[in-house]
PDB file of C-alpha atoms and ligand atoms in Angstrom:
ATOM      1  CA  UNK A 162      90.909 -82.551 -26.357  1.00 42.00           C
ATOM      2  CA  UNK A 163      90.670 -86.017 -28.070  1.00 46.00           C
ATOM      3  CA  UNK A 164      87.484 -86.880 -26.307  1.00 49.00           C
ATOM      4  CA  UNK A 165      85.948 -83.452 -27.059  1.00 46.00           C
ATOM      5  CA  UNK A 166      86.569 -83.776 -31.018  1.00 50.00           C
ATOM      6  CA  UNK A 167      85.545 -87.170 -30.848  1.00 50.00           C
ATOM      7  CA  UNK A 168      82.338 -86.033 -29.119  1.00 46.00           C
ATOM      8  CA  UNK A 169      81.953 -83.353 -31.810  1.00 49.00           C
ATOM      9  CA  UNK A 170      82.480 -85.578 -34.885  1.00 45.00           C
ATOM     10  CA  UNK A 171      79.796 -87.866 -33.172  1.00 42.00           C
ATOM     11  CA  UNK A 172      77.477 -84.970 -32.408  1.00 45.00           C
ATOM     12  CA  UNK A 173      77.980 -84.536 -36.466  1.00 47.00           C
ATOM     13  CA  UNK A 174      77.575 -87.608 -37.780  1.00 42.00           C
ATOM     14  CA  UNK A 175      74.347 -87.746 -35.623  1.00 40.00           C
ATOM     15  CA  UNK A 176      73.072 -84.260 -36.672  1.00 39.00           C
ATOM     16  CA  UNK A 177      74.116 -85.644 -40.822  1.00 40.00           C
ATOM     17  CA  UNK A 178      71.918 -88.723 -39.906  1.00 39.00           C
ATOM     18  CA  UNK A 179      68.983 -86.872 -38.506  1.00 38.00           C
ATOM     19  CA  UNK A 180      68.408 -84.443 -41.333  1.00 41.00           C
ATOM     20  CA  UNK A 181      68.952 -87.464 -43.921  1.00 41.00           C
ATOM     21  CA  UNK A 182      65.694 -89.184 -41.998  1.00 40.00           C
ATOM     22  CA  UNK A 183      64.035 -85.691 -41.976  1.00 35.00           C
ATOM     23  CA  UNK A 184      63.728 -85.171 -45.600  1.00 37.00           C
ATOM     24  CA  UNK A 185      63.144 -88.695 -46.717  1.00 38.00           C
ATOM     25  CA  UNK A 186      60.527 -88.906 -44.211  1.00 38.00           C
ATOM     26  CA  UNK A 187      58.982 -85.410 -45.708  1.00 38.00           C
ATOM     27  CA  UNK A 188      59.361 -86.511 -48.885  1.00 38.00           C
ATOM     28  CA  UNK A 189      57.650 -90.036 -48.241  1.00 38.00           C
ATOM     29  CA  UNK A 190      54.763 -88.064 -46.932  1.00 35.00           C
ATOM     30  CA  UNK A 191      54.927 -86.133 -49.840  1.00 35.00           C
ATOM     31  CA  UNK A 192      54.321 -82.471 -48.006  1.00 36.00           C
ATOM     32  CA  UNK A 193      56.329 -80.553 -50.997  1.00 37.00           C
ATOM     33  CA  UNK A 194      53.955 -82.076 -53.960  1.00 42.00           C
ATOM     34  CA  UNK A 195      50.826 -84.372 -53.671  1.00 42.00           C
ATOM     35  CA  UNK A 196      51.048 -87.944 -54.770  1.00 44.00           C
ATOM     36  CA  UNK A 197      48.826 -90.624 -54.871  1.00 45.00           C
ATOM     37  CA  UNK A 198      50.708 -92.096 -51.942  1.00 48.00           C
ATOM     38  CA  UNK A 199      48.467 -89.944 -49.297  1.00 60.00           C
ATOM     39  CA  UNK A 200      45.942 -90.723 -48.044  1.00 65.00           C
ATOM     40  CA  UNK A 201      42.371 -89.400 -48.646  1.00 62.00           C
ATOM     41  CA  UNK A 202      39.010 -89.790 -47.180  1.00 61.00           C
ATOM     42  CA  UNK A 203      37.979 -92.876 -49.172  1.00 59.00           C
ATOM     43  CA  UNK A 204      40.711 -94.444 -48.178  1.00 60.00           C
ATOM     44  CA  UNK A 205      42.961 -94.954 -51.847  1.00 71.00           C
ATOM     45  CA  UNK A 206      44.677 -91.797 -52.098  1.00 93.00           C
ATOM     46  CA  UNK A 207      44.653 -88.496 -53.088  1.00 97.00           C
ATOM     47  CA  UNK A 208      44.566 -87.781 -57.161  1.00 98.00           C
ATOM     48  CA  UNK A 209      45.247 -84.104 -57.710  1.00 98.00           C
ATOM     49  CA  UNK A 210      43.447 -83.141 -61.168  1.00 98.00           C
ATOM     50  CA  UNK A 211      43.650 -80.220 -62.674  1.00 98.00           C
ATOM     51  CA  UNK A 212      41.230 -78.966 -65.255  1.00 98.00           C
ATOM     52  CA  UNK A 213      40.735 -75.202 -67.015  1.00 98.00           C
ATOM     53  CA  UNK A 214      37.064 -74.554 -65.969  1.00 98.00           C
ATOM     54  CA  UNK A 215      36.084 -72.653 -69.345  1.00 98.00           C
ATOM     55  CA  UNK A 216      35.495 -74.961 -71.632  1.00 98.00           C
ATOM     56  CA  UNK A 217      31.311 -76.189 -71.385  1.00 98.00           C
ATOM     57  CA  UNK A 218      29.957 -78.480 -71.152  1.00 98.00           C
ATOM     58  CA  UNK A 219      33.211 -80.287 -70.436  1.00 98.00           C
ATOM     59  CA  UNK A 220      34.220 -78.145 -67.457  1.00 98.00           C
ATOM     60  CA  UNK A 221      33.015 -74.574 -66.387  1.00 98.00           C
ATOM     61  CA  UNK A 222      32.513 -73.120 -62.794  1.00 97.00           C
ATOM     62  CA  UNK A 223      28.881 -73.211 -61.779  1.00 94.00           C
ATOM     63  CA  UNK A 224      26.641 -70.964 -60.354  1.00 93.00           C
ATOM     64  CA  UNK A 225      28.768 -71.395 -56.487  1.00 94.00           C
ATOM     65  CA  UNK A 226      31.825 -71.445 -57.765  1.00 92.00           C
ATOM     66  CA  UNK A 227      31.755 -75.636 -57.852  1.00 97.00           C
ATOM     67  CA  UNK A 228      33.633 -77.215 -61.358  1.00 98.00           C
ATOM     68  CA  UNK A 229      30.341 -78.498 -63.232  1.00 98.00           C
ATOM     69  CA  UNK A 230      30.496 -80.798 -66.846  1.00 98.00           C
ATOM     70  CA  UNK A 231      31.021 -83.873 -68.536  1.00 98.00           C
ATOM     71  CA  UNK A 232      34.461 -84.540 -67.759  1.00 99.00           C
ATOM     72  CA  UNK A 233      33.562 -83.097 -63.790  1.00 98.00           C
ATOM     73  CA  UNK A 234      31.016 -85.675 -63.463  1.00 98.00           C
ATOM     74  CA  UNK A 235      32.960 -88.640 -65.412  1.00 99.00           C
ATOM     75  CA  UNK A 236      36.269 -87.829 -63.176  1.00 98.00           C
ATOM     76  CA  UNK A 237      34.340 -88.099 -59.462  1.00 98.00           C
ATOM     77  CA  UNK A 238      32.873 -91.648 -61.055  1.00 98.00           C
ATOM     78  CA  UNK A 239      36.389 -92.971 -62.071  1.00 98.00           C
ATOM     79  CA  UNK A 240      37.531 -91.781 -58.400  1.00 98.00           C
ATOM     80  CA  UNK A 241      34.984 -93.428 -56.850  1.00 98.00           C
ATOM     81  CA  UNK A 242      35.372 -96.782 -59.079  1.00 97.00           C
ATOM     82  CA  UNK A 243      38.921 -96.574 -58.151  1.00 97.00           C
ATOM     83  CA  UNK A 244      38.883 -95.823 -54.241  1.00 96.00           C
ATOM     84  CA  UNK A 245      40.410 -92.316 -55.605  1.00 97.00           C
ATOM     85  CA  UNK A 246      39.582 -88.982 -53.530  1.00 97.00           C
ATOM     86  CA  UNK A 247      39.723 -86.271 -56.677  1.00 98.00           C
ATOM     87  CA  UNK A 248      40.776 -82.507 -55.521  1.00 98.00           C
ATOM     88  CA  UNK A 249      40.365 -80.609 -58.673  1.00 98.00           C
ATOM     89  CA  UNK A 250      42.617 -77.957 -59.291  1.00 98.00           C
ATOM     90  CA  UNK A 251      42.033 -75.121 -62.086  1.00 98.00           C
ATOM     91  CA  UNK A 252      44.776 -74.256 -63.921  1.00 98.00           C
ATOM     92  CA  UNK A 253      45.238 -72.301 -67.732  1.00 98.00           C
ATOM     93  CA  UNK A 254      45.311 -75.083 -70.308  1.00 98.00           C
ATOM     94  CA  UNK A 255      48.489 -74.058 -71.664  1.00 97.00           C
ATOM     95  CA  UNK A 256      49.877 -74.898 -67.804  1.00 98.00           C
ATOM     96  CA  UNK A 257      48.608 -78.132 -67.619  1.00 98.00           C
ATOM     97  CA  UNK A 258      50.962 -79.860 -69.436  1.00 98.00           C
ATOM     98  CA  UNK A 259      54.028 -78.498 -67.580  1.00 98.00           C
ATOM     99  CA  UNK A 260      52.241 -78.931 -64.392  1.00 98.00           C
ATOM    100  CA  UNK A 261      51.899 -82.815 -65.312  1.00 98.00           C
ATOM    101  CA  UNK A 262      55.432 -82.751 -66.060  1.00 98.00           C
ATOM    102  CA  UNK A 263      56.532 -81.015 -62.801  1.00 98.00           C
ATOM    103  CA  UNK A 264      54.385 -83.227 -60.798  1.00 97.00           C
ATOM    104  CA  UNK A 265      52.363 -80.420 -59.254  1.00 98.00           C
ATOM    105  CA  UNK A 266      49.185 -82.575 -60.258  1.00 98.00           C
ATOM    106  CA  UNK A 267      48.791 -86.090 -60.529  1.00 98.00           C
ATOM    107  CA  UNK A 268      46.515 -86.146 -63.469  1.00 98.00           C
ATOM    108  CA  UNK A 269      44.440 -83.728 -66.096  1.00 99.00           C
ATOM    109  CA  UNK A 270      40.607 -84.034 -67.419  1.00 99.00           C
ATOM    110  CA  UNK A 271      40.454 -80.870 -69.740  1.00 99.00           C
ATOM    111  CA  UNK A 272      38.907 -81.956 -73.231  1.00 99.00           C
ATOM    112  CA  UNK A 273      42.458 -82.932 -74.035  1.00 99.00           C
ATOM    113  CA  UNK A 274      43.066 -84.571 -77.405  1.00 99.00           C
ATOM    114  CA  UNK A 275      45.863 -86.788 -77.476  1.00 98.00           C
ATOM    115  CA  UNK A 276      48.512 -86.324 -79.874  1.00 98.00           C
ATOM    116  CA  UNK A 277      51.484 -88.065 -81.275  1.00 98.00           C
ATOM    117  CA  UNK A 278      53.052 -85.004 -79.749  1.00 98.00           C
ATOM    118  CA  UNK A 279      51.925 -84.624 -76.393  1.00 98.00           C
ATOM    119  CA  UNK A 280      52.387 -88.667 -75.765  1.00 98.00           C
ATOM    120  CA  UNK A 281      55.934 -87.826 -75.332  1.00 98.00           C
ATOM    121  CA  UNK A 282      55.853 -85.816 -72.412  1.00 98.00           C
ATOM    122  CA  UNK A 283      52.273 -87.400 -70.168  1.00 98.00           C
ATOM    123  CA  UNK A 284      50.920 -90.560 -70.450  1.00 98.00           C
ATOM    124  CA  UNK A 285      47.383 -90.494 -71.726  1.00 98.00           C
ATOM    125  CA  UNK A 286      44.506 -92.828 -70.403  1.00 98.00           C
ATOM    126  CA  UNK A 287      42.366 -94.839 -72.878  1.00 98.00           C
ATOM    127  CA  UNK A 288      40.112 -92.697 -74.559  1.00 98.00           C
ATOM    128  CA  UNK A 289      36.976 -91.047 -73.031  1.00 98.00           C
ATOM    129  CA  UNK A 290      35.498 -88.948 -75.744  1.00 98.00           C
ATOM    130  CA  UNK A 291      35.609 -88.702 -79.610  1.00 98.00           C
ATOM    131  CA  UNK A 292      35.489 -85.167 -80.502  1.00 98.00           C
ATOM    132  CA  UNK A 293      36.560 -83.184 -83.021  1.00 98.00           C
ATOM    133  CA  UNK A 294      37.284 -79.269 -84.825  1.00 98.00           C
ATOM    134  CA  UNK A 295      34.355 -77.277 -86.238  1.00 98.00           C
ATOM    135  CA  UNK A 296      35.170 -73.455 -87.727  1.00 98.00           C
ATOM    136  CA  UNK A 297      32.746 -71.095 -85.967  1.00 98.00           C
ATOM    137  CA  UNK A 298      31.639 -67.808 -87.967  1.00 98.00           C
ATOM    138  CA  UNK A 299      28.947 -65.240 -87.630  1.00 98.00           C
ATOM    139  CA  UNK A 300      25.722 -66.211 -88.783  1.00 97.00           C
ATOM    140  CA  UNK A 301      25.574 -64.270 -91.283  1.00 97.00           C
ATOM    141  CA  UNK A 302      28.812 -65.505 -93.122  1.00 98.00           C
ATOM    142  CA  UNK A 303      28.789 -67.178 -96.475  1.00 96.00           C
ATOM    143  CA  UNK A 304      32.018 -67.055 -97.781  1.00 96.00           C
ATOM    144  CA  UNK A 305      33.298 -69.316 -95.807  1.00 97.00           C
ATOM    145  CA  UNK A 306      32.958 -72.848 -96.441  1.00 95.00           C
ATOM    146  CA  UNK A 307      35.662 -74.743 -95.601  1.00 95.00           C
ATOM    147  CA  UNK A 308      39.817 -74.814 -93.845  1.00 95.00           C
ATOM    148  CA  UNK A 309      40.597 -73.743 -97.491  1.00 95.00           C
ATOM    149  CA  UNK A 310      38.107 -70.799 -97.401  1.00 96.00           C
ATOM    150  CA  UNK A 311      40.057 -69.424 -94.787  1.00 98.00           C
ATOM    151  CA  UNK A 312      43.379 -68.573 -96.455  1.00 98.00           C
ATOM    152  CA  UNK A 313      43.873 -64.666 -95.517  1.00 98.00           C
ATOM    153  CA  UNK A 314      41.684 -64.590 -92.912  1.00 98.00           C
ATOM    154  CA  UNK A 315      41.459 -63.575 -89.941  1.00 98.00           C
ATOM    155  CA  UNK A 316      41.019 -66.958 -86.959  1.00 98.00           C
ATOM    156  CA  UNK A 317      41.083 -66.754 -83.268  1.00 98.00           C
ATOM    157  CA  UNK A 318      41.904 -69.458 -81.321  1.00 98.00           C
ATOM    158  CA  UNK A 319      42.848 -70.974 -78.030  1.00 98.00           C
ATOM    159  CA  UNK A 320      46.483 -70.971 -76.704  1.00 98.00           C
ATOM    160  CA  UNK A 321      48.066 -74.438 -77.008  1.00 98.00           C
ATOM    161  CA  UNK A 322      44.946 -76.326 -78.630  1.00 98.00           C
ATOM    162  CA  UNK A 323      44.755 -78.515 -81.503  1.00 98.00           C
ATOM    163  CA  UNK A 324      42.582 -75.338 -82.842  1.00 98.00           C
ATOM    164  CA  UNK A 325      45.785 -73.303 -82.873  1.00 98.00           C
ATOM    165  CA  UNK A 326      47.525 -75.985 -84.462  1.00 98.00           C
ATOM    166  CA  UNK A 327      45.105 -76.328 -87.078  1.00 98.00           C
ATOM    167  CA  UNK A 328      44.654 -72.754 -87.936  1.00 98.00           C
ATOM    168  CA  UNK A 329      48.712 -72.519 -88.501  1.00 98.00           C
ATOM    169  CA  UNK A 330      48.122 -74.711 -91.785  1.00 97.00           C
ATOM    170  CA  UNK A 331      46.205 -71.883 -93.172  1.00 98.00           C
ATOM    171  CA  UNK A 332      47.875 -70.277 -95.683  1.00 98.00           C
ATOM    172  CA  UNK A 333      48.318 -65.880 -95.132  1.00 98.00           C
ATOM    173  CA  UNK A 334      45.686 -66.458 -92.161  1.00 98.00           C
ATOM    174  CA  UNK A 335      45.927 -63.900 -89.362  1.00 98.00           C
ATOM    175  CA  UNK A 336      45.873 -65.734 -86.068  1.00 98.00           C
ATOM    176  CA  UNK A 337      44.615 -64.000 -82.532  1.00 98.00           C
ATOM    177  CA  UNK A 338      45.307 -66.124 -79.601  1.00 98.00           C
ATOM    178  CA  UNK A 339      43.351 -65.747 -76.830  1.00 98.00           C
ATOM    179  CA  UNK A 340      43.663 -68.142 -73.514  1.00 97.00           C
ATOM    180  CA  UNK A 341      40.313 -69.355 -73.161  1.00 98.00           C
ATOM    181  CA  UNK A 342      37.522 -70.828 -76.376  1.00 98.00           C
ATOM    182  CA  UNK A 343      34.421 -68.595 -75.072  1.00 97.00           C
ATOM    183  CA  UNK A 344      37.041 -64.733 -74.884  1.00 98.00           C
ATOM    184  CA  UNK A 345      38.163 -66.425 -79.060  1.00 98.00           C
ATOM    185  CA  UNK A 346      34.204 -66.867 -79.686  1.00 98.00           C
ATOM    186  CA  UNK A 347      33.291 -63.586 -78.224  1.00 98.00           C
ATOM    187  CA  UNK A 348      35.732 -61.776 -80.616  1.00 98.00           C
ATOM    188  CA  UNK A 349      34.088 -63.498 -83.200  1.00 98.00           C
ATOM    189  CA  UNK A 350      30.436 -62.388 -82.609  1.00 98.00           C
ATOM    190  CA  UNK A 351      32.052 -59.190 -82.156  1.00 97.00           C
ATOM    191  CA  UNK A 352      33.043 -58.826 -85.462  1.00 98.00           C
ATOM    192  CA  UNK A 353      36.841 -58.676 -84.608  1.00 98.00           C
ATOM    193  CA  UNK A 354      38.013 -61.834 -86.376  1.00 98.00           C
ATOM    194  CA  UNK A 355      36.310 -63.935 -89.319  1.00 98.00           C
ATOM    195  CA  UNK A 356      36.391 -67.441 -88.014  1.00 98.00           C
ATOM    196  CA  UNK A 357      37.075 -69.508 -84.943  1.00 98.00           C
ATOM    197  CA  UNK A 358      38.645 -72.884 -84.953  1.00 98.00           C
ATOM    198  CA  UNK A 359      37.540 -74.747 -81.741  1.00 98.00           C
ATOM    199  CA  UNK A 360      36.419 -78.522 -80.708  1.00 98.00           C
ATOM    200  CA  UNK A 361      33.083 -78.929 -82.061  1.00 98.00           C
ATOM    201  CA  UNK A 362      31.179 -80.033 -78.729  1.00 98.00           C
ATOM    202  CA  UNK A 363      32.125 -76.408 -77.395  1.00 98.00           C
ATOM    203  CA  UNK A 364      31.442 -74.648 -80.321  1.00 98.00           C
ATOM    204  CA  UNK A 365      28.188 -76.584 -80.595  1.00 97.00           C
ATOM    205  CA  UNK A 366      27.004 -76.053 -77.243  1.00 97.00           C
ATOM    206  CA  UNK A 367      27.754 -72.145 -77.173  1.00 97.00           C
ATOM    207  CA  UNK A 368      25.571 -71.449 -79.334  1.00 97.00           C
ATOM    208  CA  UNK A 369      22.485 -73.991 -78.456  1.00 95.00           C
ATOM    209  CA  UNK A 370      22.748 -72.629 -74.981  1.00 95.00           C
ATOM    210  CA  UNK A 371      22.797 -68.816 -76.144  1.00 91.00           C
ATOM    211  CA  UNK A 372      25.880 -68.356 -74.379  1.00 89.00           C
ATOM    212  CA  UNK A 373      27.209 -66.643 -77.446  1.00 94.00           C
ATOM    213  CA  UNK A 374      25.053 -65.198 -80.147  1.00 95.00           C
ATOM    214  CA  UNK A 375      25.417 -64.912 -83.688  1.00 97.00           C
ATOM    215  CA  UNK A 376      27.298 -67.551 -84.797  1.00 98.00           C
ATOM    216  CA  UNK A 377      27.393 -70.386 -86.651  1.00 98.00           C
ATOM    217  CA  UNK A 378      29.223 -73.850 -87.532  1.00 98.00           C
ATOM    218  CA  UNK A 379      30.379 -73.714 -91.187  1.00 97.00           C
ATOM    219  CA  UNK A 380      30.108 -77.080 -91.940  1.00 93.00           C
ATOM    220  CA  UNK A 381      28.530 -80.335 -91.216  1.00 88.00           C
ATOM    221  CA  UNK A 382      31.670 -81.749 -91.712  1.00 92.00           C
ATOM    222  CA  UNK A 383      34.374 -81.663 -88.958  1.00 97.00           C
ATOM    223  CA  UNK A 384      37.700 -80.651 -90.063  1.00 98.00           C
ATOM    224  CA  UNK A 385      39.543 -83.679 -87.376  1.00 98.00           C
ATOM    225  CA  UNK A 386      38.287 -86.709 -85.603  1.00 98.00           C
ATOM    226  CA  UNK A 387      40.439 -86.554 -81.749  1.00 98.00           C
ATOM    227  CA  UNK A 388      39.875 -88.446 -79.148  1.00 98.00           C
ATOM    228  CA  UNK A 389      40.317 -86.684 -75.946  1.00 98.00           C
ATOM    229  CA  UNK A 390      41.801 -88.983 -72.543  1.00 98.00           C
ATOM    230  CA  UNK A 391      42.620 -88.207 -69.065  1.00 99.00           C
ATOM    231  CA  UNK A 392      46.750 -87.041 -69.054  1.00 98.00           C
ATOM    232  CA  UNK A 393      49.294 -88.362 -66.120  1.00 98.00           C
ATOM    233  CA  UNK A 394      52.641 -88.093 -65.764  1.00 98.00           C
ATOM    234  CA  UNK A 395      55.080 -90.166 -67.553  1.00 97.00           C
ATOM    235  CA  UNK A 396      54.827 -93.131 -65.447  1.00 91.00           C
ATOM    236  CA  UNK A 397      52.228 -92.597 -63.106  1.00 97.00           C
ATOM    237  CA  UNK A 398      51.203 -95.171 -60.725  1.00 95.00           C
ATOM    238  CA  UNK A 399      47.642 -93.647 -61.076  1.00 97.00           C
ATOM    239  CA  UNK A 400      47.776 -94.757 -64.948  1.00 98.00           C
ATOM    240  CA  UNK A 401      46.605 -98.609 -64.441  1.00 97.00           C
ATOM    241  CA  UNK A 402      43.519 -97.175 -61.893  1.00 97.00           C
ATOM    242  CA  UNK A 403      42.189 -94.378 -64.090  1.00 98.00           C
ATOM    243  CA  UNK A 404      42.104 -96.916 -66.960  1.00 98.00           C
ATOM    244  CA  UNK A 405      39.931 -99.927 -64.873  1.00 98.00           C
ATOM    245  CA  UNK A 406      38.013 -97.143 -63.483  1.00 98.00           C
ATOM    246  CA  UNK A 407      37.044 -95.784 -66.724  1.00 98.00           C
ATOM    247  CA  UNK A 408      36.600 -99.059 -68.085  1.00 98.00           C
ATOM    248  CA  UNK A 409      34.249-100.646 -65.340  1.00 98.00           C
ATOM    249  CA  UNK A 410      32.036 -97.025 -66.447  1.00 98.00           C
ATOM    250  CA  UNK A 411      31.793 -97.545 -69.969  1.00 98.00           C
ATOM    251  CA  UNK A 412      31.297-101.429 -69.100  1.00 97.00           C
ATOM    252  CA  UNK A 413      28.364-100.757 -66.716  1.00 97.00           C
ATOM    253  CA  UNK A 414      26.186 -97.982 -68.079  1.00 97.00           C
ATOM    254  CA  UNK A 415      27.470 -95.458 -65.811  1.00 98.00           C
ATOM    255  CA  UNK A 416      29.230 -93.521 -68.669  1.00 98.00           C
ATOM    256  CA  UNK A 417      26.470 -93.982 -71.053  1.00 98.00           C
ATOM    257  CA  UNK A 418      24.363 -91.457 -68.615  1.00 98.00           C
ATOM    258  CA  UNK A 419      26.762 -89.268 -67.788  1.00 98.00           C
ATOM    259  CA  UNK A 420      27.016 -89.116 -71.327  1.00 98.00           C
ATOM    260  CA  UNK A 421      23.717 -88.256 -71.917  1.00 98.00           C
ATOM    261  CA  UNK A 422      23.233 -86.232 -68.696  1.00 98.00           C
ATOM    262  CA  UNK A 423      25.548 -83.663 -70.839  1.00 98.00           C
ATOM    263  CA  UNK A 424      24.884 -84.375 -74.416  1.00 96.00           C
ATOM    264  CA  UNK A 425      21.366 -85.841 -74.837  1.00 91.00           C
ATOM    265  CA  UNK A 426      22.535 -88.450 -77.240  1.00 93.00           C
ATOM    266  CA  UNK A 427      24.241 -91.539 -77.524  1.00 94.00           C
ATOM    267  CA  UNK A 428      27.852 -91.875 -77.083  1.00 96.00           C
ATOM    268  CA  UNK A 429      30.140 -93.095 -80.163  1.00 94.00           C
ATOM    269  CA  UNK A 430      31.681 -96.288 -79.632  1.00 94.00           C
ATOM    270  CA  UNK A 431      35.273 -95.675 -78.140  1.00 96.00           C
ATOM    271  CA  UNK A 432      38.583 -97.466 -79.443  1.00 96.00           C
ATOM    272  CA  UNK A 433      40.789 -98.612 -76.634  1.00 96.00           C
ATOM    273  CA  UNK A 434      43.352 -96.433 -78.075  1.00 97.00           C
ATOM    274  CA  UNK A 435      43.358 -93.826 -80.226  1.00 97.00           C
ATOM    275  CA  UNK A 436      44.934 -93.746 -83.680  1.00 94.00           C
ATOM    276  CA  UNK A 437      47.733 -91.427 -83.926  1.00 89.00           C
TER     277      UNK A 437
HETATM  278  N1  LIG B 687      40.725 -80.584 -77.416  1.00 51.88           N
HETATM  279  C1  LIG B 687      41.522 -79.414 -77.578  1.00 51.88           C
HETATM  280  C2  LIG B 687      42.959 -79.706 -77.305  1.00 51.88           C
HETATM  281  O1  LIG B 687      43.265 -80.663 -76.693  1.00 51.88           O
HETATM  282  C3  LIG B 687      41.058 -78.235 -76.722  1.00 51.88           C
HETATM  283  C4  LIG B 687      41.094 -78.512 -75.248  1.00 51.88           C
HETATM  284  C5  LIG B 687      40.704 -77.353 -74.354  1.00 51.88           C
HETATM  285  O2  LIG B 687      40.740 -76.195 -74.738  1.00 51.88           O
HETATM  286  N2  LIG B 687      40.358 -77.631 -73.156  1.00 51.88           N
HETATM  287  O3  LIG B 687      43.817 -78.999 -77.676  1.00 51.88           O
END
C-alpha cells in the first residue's frame, strides 16, 4: 500500500517535472509567438514586421500580390545589413500598435510618425523619413487655404493617424474616419467631404500618379514636420540591430537610392532622434 502511493507520488512528481520542461522548451522555441530568437534562412533570426499595405509609395501590394514601396525596399536592406530574415505581415494600422504590444510582431515599418505619445507603449528606431501633413481638396476648391479655413467643415481621415489627430483641433469640423488614406481621398474626389488631412508624401503621390483624380494640396506649406521610424516592442532585443542596420544604409549610399528609387529627389538630412 505504502510502496504503491509512494510509486504514485513519484509517477507525479515525474509527470509535474515533464510538463514544466514541455512548456519552457515550447516557449524557448517560441512556437506560440515569433521572436527574434528563431532561426531564419540567413542565419540571424526571424523579424516579424508588420506593415498596412495601403499607403504608396511607402507600402502597397503590387501587381502579384508582393508588398512593394519605400519602406518595403528600406526594411529587406536593414534585414540584410543585420543578418535579419524579414516576414512581413499586413495588418490595419490601427492594429499595429497593439500587435507590437502583444508581441504578435517583432517590429512595424508603416509611415509611422513617432510621437511623444506612442513612445510610451513601442520603442521607436532612429528616424528613417521626415515627412509631414498636407490638407487634400478638390481641385477646384478655393476657399480653403489653410487648418484655420477648415473650421465647420467637413475632413476625412485615417483611423489612428496623426491626420485624425490633427483634424480634432479643428474647431465645429465634421470628421469621417475611414481605415485606409486612398477609401478618405476617394470620398474626397467624390464630393462627400471638403478636405482630407493625410501625410504629404501620400497625398502627393496620389495625385502625380493619377491614382486619384481631382484633387489638390492646399498649400505649399505643410501643416507638421514628423519623422516617421521603424516601431518595436518596449524592449526589444531587435532595437540595437534595426538601428546599426539603418545606420550602415544611410552611411553607405544604400538609402540615398532607395530614396530616390521612390521619390526622385534627394533625401533631407535625418536627426538621430526626432524632436518631440
Ligand atoms: N504618418 C501617419 C501616422 O503615423 C500615417 C501613417 C499611416 O497611415 N500609415 O499616423
Amino acid at each position: 500500500m505504502l510502496r504503491l502511493s509512494r510509486f504514485r507520488f513519484l509517477r507525479q512528481v515525474l509527470i509535474g517535472l515533464l510538463s514544466f520542461v514541455c512548456v519552457v522548451t515550447f516557449a524557448a522555441c517560441g512556437s506560440g509567438t515569433p521572436t527574434t530568437s528563431s532561426t531564419g534562412s540567413s542565419g540571424g533570426g526571424v523579424l516579424k514586421v508588420a506593415t498596412e499595405p495601403a499607403f504608396p509609395p511607402f507600402e502597397s501590394q503590387g501587381t502579384s500580390g508582393d508588398l512593394v514601396g519605400f519602406d518595403i525596399d528600406l526594411m529587406k536592406a536593414i534585414g540584410a545589413e543585420a543578418g535579419l530574415d524579414i516576414q512581413f505581415q499586413s495588418l490595419p494600422f490601427d492594429g499595429i500598435i497593439p500587435a507590437l504590444q502583444a508581441g504578435t510582431v517583432d517590429a512595424a515599418i508603416s509611415a509611422m510618425t513617432i510621437t511623444a505619445e506612442r513612445s510610451q507603449s513601442v520603442s521607436f528606431s532612429r528616424p528613417y523619413f521626415k515627412a509631414g501633413l498636407a490638407i487634400a481638396v478638390r481641385a477646384k476648391e478655393t476657399g480653403i487655404t489653410s487648418l484655420d479655413s477648415l473650421k465647420n467643415k467637413r475632413i476625412a481621415v485615417q483611423i489612428g493617424t496623426t491626420g485624425a489627430d490633427e483634424a480634432k483641433k479643428v474647431a465645429g469640423a465634421k470628421i469621417r474616419t475611414f481605415d485606409s488614406a486612398p477609401l478618405a481621398l476617394q470620398e474626397l474626389a467624390n464630393g462627400n467631404v471638403d478636405a482630407v488631412i493625410n501625410d504629404a508624401p501620400v497625398t502627393l503621390y496620389a495625385i502625380k500618379s493619377g491614382n486619384i483624380s481631382g484633387l489638390k494640396v492646399a498649400t505649399d506649406q505643410l501643416l507638421t514636420e514628423e519623422f516617421y521610424g521603424i516601431a518595436m516592442p518596449k524592449d526589444s532585443p531587435s532595437l540595437e540591430k534595426v538601428n546599426t542596420g539603418l545606420k550602415a544604409l544611410i552611411d553607405n549610399g544604400k538609402y540615398n537610392e532607395i530614396y530616390k528609387k521612390w521619390f526622385d529627389s534627394e533625401p533631407a538630412t535625418l536627426p538621430e532622434t526626432a524632436p518631440l
